[in-house]
Every structure is written in structure tokens, then in C-alpha cells.
mmCIF file of C-alpha atoms and ligand atoms in Angstrom:
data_model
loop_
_atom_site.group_PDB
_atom_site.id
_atom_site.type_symbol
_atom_site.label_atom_id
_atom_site.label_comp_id
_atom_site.label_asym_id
_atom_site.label_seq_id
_atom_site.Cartn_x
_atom_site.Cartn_y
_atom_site.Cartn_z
ATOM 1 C CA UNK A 24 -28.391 2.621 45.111
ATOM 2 C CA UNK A 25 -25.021 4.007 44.809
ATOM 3 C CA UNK A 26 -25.535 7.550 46.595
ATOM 4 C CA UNK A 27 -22.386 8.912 48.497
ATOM 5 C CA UNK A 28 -21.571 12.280 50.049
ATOM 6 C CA UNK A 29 -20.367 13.763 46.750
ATOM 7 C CA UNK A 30 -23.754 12.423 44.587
ATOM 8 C CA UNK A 31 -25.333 15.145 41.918
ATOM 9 C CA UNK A 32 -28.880 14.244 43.826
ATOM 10 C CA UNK A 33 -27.363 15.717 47.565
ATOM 11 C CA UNK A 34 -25.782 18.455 45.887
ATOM 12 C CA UNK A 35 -26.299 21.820 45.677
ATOM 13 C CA UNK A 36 -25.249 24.145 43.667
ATOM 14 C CA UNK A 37 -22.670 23.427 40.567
ATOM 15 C CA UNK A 38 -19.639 21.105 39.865
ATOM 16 C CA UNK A 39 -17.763 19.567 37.476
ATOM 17 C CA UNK A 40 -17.370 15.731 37.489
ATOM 18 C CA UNK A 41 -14.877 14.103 35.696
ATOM 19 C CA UNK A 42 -16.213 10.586 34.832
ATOM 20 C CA UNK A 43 -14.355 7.653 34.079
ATOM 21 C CA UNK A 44 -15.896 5.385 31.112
ATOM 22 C CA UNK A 45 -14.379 1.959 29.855
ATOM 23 C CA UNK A 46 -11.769 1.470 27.200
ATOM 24 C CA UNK A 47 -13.972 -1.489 25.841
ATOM 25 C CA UNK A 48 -15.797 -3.286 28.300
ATOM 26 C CA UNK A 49 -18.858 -1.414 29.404
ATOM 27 C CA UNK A 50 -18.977 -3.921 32.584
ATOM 28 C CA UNK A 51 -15.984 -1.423 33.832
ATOM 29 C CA UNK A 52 -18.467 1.542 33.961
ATOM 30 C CA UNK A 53 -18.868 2.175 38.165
ATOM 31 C CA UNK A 54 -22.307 2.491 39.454
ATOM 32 C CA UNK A 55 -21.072 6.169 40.319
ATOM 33 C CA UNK A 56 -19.564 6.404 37.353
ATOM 34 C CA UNK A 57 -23.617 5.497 35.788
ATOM 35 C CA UNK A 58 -24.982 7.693 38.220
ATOM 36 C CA UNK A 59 -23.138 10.318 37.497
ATOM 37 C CA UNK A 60 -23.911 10.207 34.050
ATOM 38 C CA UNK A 61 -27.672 9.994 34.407
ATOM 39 C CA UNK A 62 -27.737 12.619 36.954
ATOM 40 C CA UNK A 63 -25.663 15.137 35.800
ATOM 41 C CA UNK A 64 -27.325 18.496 34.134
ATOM 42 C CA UNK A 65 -25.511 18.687 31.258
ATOM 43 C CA UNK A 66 -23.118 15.429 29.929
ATOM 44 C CA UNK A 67 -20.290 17.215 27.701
ATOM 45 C CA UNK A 68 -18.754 14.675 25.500
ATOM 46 C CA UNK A 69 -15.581 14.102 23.080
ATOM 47 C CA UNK A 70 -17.830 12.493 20.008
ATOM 48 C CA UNK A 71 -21.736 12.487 21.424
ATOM 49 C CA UNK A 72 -22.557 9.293 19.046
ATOM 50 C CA UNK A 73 -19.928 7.468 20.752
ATOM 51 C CA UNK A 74 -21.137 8.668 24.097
ATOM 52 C CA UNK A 75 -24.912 8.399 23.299
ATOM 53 C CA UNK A 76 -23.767 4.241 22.462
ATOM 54 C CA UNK A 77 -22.650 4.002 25.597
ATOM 55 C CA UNK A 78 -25.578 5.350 27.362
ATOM 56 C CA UNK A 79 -27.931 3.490 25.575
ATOM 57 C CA UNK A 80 -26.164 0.345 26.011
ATOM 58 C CA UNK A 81 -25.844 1.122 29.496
ATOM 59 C CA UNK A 82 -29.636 1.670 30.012
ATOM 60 C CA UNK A 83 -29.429 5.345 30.484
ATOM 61 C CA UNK A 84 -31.660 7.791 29.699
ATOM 62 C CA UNK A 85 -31.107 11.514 29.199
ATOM 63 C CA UNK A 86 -33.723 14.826 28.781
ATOM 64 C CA UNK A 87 -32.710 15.484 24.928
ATOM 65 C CA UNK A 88 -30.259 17.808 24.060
ATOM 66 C CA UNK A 89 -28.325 17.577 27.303
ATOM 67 C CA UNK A 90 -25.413 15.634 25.768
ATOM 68 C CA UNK A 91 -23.087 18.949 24.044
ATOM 69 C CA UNK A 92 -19.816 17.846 22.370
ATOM 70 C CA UNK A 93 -16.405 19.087 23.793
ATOM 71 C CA UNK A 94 -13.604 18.211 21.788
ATOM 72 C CA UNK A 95 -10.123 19.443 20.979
ATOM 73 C CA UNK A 96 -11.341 22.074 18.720
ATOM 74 C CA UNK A 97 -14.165 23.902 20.266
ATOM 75 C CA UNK A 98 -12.662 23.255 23.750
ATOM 76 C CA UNK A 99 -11.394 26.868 24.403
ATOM 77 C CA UNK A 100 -13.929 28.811 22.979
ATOM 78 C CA UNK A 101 -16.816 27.101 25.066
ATOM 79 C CA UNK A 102 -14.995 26.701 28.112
ATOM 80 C CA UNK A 103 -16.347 30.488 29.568
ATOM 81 C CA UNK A 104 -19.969 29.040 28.297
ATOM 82 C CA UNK A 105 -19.590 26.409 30.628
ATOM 83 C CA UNK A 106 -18.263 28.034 33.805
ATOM 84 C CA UNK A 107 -20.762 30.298 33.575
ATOM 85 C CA UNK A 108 -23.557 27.451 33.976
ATOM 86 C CA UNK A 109 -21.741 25.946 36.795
ATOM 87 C CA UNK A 110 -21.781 29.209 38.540
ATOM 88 C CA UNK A 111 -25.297 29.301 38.066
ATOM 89 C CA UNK A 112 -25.694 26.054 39.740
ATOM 90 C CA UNK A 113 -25.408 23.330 36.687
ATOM 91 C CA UNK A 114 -23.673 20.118 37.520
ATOM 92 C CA UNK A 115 -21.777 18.901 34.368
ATOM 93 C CA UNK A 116 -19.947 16.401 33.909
ATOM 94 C CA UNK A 117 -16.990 15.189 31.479
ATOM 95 C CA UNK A 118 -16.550 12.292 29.614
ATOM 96 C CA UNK A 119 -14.047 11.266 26.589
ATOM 97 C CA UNK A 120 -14.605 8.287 24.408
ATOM 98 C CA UNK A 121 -12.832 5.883 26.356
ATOM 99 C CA UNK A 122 -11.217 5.832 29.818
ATOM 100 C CA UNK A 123 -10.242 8.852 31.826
ATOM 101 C CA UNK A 124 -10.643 12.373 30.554
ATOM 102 C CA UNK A 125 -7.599 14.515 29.839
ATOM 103 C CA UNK A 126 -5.240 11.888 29.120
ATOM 104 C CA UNK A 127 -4.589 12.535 26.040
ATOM 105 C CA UNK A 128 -7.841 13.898 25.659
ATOM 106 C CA UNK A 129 -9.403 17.453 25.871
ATOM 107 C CA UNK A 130 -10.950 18.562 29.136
ATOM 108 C CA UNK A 131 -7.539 20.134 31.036
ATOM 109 C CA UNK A 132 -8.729 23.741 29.762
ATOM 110 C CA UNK A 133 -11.868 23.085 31.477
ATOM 111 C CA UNK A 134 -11.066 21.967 34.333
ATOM 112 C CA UNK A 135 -8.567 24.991 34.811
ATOM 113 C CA UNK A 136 -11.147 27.598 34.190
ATOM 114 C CA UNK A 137 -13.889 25.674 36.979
ATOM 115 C CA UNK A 138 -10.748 25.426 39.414
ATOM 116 C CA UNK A 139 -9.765 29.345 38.375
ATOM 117 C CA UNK A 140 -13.422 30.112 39.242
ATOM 118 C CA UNK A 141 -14.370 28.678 41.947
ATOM 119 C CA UNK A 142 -16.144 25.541 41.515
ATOM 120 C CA UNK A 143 -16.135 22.039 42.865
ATOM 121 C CA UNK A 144 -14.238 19.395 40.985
ATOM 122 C CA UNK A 145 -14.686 16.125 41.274
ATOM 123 C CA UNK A 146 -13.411 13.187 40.076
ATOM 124 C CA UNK A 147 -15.415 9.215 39.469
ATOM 125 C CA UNK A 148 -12.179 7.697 38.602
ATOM 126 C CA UNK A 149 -12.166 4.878 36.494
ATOM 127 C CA UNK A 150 -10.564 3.222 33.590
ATOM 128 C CA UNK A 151 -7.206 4.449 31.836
ATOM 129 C CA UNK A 152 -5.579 2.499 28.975
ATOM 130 C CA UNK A 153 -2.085 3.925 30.062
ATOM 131 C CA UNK A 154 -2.606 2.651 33.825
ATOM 132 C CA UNK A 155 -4.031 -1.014 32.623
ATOM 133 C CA UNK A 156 -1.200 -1.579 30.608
ATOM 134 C CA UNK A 157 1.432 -0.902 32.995
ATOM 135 C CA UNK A 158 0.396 -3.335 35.328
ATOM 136 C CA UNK A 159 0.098 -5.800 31.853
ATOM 137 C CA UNK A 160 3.157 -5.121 31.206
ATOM 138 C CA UNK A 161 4.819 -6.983 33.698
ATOM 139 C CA UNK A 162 7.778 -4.282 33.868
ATOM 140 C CA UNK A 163 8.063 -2.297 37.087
ATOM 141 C CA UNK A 164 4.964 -0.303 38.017
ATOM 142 C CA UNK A 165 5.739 1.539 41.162
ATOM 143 C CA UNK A 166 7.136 4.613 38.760
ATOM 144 C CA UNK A 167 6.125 5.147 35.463
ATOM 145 C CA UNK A 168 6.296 7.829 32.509
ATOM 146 C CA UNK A 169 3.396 8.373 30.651
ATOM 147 C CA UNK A 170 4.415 9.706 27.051
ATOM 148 C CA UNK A 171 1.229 9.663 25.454
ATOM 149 C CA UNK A 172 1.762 9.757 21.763
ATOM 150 C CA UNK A 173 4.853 9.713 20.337
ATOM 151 C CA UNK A 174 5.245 12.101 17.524
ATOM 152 C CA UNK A 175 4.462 10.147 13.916
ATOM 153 C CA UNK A 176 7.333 11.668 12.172
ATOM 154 C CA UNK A 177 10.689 9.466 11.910
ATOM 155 C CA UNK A 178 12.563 12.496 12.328
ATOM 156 C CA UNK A 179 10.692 13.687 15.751
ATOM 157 C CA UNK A 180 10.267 10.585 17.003
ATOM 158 C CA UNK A 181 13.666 9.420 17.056
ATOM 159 C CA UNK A 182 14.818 12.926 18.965
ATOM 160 C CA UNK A 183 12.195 12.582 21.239
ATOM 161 C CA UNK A 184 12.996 8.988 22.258
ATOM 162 C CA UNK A 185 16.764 10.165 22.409
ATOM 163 C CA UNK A 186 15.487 12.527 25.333
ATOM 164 C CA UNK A 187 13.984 9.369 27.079
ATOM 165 C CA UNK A 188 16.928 6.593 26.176
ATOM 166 C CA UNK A 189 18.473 7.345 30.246
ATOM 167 C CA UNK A 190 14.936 7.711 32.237
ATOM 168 C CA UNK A 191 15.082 5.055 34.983
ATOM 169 C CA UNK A 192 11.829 4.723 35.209
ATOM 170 C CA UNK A 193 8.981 2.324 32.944
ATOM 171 C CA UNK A 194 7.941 4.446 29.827
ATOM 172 C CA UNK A 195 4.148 4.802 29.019
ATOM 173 C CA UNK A 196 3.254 5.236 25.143
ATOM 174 C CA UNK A 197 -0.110 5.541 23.419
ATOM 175 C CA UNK A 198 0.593 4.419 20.068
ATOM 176 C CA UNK A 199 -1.517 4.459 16.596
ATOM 177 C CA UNK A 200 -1.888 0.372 15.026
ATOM 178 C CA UNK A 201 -0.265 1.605 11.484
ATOM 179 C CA UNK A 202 3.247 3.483 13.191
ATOM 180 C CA UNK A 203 3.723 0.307 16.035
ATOM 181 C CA UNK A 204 6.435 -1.462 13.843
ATOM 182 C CA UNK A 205 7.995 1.712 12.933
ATOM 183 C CA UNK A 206 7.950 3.166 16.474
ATOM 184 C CA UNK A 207 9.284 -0.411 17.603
ATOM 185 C CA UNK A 208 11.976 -0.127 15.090
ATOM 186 C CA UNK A 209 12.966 2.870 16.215
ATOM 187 C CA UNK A 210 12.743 2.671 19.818
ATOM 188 C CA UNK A 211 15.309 -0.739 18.953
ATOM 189 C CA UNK A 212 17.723 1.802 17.735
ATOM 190 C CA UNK A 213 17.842 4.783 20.396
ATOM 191 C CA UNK A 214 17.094 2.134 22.797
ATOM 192 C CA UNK A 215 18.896 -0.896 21.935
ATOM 193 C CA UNK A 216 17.179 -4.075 21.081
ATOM 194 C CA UNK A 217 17.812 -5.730 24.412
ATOM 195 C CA UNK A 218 15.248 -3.095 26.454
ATOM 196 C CA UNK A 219 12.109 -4.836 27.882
ATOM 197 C CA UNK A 220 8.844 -3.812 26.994
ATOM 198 C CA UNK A 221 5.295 -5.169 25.934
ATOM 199 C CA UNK A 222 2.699 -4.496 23.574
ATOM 200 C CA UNK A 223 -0.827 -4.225 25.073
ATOM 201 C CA UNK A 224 -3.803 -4.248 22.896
ATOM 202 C CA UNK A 225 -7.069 -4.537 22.919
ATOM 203 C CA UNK A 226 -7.476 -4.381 26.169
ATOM 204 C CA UNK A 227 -10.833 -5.030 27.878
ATOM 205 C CA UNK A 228 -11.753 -6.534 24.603
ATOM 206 C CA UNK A 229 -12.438 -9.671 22.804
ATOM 207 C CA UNK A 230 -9.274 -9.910 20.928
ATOM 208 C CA UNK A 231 -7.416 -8.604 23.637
ATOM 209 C CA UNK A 232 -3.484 -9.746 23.846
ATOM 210 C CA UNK A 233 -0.153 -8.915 25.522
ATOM 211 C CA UNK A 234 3.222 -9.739 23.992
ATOM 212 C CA UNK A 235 6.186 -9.393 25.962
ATOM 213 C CA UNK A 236 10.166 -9.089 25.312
ATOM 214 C CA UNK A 237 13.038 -7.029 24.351
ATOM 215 C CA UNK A 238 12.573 -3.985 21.451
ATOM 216 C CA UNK A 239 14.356 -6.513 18.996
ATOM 217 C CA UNK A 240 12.089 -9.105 19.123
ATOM 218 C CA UNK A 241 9.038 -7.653 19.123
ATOM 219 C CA UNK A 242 10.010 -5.519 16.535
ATOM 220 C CA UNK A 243 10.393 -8.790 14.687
ATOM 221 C CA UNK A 244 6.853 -10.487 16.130
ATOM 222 C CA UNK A 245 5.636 -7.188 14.220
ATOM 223 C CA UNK A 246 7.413 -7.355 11.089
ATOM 224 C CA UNK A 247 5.844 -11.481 10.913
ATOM 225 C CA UNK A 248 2.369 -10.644 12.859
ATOM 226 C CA UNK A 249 -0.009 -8.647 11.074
ATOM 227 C CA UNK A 250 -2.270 -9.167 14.212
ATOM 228 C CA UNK A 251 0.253 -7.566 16.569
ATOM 229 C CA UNK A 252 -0.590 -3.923 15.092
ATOM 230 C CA UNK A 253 -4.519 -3.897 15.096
ATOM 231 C CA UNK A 254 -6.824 -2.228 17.169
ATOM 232 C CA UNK A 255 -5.937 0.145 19.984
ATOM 233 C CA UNK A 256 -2.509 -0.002 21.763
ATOM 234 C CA UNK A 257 -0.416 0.991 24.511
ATOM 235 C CA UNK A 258 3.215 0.304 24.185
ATOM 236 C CA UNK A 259 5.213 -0.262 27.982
ATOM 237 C CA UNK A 260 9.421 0.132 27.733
ATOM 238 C CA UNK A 261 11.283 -0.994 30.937
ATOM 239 C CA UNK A 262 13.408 1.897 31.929
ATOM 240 C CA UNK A 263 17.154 2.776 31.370
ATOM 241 C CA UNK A 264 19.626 0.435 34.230
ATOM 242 C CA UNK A 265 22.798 1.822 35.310
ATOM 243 C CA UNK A 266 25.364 0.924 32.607
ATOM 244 C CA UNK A 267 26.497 -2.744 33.429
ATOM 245 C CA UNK A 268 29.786 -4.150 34.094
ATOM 246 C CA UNK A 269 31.256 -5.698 30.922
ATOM 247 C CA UNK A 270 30.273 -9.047 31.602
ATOM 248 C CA UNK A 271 33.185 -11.912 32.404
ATOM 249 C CA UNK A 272 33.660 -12.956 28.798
ATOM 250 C CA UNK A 273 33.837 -9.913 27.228
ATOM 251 C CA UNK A 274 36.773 -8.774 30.250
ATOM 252 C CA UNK A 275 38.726 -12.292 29.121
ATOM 253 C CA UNK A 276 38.701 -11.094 25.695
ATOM 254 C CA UNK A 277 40.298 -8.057 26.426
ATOM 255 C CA UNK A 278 43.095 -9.070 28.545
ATOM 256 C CA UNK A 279 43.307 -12.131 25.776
ATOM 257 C CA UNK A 280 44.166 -9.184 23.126
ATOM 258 C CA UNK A 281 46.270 -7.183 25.592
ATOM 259 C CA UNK A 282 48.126 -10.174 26.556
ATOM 260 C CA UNK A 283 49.193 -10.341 23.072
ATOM 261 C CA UNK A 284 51.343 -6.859 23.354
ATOM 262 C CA UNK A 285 52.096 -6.543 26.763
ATOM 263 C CA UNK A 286 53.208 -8.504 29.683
ATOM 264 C CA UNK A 287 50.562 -9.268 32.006
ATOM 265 C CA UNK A 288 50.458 -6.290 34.607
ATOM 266 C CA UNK A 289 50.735 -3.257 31.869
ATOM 267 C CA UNK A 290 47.813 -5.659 30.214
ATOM 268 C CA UNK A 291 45.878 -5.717 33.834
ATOM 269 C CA UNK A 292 46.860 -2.078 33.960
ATOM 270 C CA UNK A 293 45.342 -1.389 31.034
ATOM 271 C CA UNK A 294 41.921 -3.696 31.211
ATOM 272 C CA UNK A 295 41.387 -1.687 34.641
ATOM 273 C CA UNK A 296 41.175 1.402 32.716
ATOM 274 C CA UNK A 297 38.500 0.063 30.129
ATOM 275 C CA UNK A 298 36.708 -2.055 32.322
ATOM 276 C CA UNK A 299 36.958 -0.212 35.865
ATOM 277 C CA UNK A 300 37.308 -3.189 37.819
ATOM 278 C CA UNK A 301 40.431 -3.835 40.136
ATOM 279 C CA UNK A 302 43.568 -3.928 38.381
ATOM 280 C CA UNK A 303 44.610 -7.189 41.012
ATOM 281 C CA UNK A 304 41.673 -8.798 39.950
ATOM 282 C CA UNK A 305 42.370 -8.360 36.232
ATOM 283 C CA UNK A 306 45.977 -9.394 36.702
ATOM 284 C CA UNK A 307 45.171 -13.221 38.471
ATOM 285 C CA UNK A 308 42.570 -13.289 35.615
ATOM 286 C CA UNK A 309 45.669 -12.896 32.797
ATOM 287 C CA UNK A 310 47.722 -15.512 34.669
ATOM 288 C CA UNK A 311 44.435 -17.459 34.817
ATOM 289 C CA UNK A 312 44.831 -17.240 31.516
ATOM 290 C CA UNK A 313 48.010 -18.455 30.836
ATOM 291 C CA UNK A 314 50.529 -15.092 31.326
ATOM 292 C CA UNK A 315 53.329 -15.604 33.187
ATOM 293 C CA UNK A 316 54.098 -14.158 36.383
ATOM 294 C CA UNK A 317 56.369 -10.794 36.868
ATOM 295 C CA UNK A 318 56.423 -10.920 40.716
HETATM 296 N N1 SAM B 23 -8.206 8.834 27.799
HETATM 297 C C1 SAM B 23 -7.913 7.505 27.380
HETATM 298 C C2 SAM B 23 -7.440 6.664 28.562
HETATM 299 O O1 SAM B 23 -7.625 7.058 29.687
HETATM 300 O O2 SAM B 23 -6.928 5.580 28.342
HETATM 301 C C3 SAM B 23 -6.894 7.487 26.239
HETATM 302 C C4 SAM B 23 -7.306 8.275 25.045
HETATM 303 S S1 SAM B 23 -6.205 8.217 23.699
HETATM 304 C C5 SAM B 23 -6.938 9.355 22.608
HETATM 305 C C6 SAM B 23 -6.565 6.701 22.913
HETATM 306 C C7 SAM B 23 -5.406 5.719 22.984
HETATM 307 O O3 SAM B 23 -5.475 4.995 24.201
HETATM 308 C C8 SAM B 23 -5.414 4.660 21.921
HETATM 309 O O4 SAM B 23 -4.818 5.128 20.720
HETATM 310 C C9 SAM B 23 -4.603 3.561 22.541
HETATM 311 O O5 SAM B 23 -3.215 3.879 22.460
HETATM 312 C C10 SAM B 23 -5.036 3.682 23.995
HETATM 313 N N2 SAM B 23 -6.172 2.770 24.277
HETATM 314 C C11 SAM B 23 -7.439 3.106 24.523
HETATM 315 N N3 SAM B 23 -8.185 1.995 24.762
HETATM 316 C C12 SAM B 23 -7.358 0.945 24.640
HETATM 317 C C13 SAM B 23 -7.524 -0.469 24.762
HETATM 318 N N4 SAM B 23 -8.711 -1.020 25.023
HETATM 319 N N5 SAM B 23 -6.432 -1.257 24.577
HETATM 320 C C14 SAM B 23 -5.226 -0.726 24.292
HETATM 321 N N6 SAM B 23 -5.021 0.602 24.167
HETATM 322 C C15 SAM B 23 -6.061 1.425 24.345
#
């Protein structure tokens, strides 16, 4: 048996446990996670077929009409409903269809009344799409941005990634199958087509599969992939790097062009004004390149 310190049987008096559930395979439920779930007085739950699936395929057994639904819309006004329970000793605990509650999923009103008031809260951590896929992803993982959903309108979403196109850090998106290619697209454009990122979908799941580049080409994979946009999916983007030096062809180009008007160290002169590097440097690179000396 699974029984620690914080288990519904030891416990008296009420709490609120936040309970973990897998994002598709129901081997990732914990044993406290199933514990938790048998135990608890009252199981709320985002959609309570989905839930009751997942208890019966998970061999657990509940008095009847101890699984209430909590969802986005009736959230607020039974939140007092359910604080008052607690108070009066009830152990509940919160699960949403898949992974961890609250991300983007209800429960966050909930748990701010049961902190406001007084009672315990605790979590049974568990799965989390957003948190599987960054570490799928293979782009940096020791700071991330979760985004949740972007916003589905072309307009929106194209000011909100605008907001984003500078953060350093490894961008987090939930994303709906039928707006991927169109999100992709878009994200090409703010972003540029040369960002890193990955597609993760499915994951946990028979048909699971990760595909990895820059913005550009999976934005193609996606335009020639029907597969690429089914099913659930979380959508990684590597972060914004400090602007890069213009690289050494791109510099000889320059000076080649400058060198065309100007003497080599008014051409130097002004290369080291575009480019930022040393104007020395850039003035052995235009002899390099066939300028004649002035010194
Ligand atoms: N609370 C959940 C969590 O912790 O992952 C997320 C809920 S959100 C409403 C649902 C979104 O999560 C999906 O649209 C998809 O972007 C992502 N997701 C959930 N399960 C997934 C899976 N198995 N593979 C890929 N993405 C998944």
C-alpha cells in the first residue's frame, strides 16, 4: 500500500488534493495519485464521463454520486459550495481530463478560495503535456515559457507572438490539430523561419511522434503531412539569441560593394559602422580582398 503522511485515510479533517491523471497512458496514474482518487470524499471533475473512464479502467470504485463536475462554467458559482464542505471536514479532490489541473484548465478559483479559507492544499503531482514536451523537444529545458493557447485569430495571434519574438527563454504552446499549420506559418513570420522548435503529439499514446527543426520547415512537413496536425499537441519554440554577428560572407560582400566607391579605409570605415566589428580588422579583410594599400 501506498499510505504516506499526507494520505486521505490518516487525515483528519478537510483538504483539497490536486491530482495528477495521465495525458494518455493510464500506466502514468501514481499509486497516490489512485489512492487519492478512491479515497477522497468527493472527486470533482472537468467532464465526469471522461473521469468515470478512467476510474473504471483503473479498477476504482466510487459510493455513487460522489463524482460532481467542475468545469470552466460552473467553476465560480460552486466554488463557496465547496469550501464550505471542506470546512466541515470533506476531503475533495481535483482532477481535469488529462494531466495536471489548472493548466489550462479550471480549478485556480478553487484553489484560491480553500487557500483564502483556511484549508490544506495538497498536491499528487503528476503528468503535464506542457512539461513532457519540453524535455521532447530537445530545445533547452532549464527555463521555459508556458503560453498555453495561443489565441485562434490571425490577427491576435500574430500580436501576441510579436510580444514573445525577443524572450530568451524556450516557449511552451498548447495548440488545437486544425490551427498547427497556421500557427506554424505564422510563428515563421514574427519569428523567422530559422527558430528551432518541435511538434509533440500524441504523447503517451500509440501514435505518438516528435518532429523537430526550424519554423520553416516544419511549417512545410505540415503543409505535405496531414499526420503532423492530428490528435493533441504541444508546440516547443527555442528562444530568441542575442542578434548574431553578420557572418564572414555576408561582411566580404559588403566591403566587396564599398570597395567599389571608396578606397579601402573610408570602405573599412564604413563596414565598421554596419557591421560593428573593428575597423583594422575590416581594413586587412579589403586588402585581403584585393584593395590596395593607403599606408
Ligand atoms: N492540464 C493539461 C496538462 O497538464 O497537460 C492540459 C490541458 S489543455 C486543455 C489540453 C491540451 O494539452 C491539448 O490541446 C494539447 O495541446 C495538450 N495535450 C494534452 N495531452 C497531450 C498529449 N498526449 N500529447 C500532446 N499534447 C497533449
Amino acid at each position: 500500500a501506498n499510505v504516506s503522511d499526507d494520505s486521505i485515510a490518516r487525515r483528519r479533517g478537510g483538504a483539497l488534493f490536486l491530482v495528477a491523471t495521465p495525458i494518455g497512458n493510464l500506466g502514468d496514474l501514481s499509486p497516490r495519485a489512485r489512492d487519492t482518487l478512491r479515497d477522497a470524499d468527493v472527486l470533482l471533475a472537468e467532464d465526469t464521463r471522461h473521469t468515470a473512464q478512467l476510474l473504471h479502467a483503473s479498477g476504482i470504485e466510487r459510493a455513487s454520486g460522489t463524482l460532481v463536475s467542475l468545469h470552466e462554467h460552473n467553476e465560480r458559482s460552486s466554488v463557496a459550495g465547496h469550501v464550505a464542505r471542506m470546512l466541515d471536514g470533506a476531503t475533495i479532490a481535483l482532477v481535469s481530463d488529462a494531466g495536471t489541473p489548472l493548466v489550462s484548465d479550471p480549478g485556480a478559483a478553487l484553489v484560491r478560495a480553500a487557500i483564502d479559507a483556511g484549508i490544506e492544499v495538497v498536491v499528487v503531482p503528476g503528468p503535464c503535456a506542457a512539461v513532457a514536451a519540453t524535455t521532447l523537444s530537445g530545445l533547452p529545458a532549464d527555463r521555459f515559457a508556458f503560453e498555453g493557447f495561443l489565441p485562434a485569430k490571425h490577427a491576435a495571434r500574430v500580436e501576441a507572438l510579436r510580444e514573445r519574438a525577443h524572450e530568451p527563454r524556450t516557449l511552451v504552446f498548447y495548440e488545437a490539430p486544425h490551427r498547427l499549420r497556421d500557427a506554424l506559418a505564422d510563428l515563421a513570420v514574427v519569428f523567422g523561419p530559422d527558430r528551432p522548435a518541435a511538434v509533440l503529439r500524441e504523447m503517451t499514446k500509440r501514435f505518438e511522434s516528435a518532429y523537430r527543426g526550424t519554423l520553416g520547415e516544419l511549417g512545410e512537413r505540415c503543409a505535405s503531412d496531414p499526420d503532423m496536425s492530428r490528435g493533441e499537441i504541444v508546440l516547443v519554440v527555442g528562444g530568441a539569441t542575442q542578434p548574431e554577428e553578420p557572418d564572414a560572407a555576408a561582411v566580404d560582400a559588403l566591403l566587396r560593394a564599398l570597395l567599389e566607391e571608396l578606397p579601402a579605409s573610408r570602405a573599412a570605415r564604413v563596414a565598421a559602422r554596419v557591421t560593428g566589428r573593428p575597423r583594422k580588422e575590416l581594413y586587412d579583410r579589403a586588402l585581403a580582398l584585393g584593395a590596395k594599400s593607403e599606408s
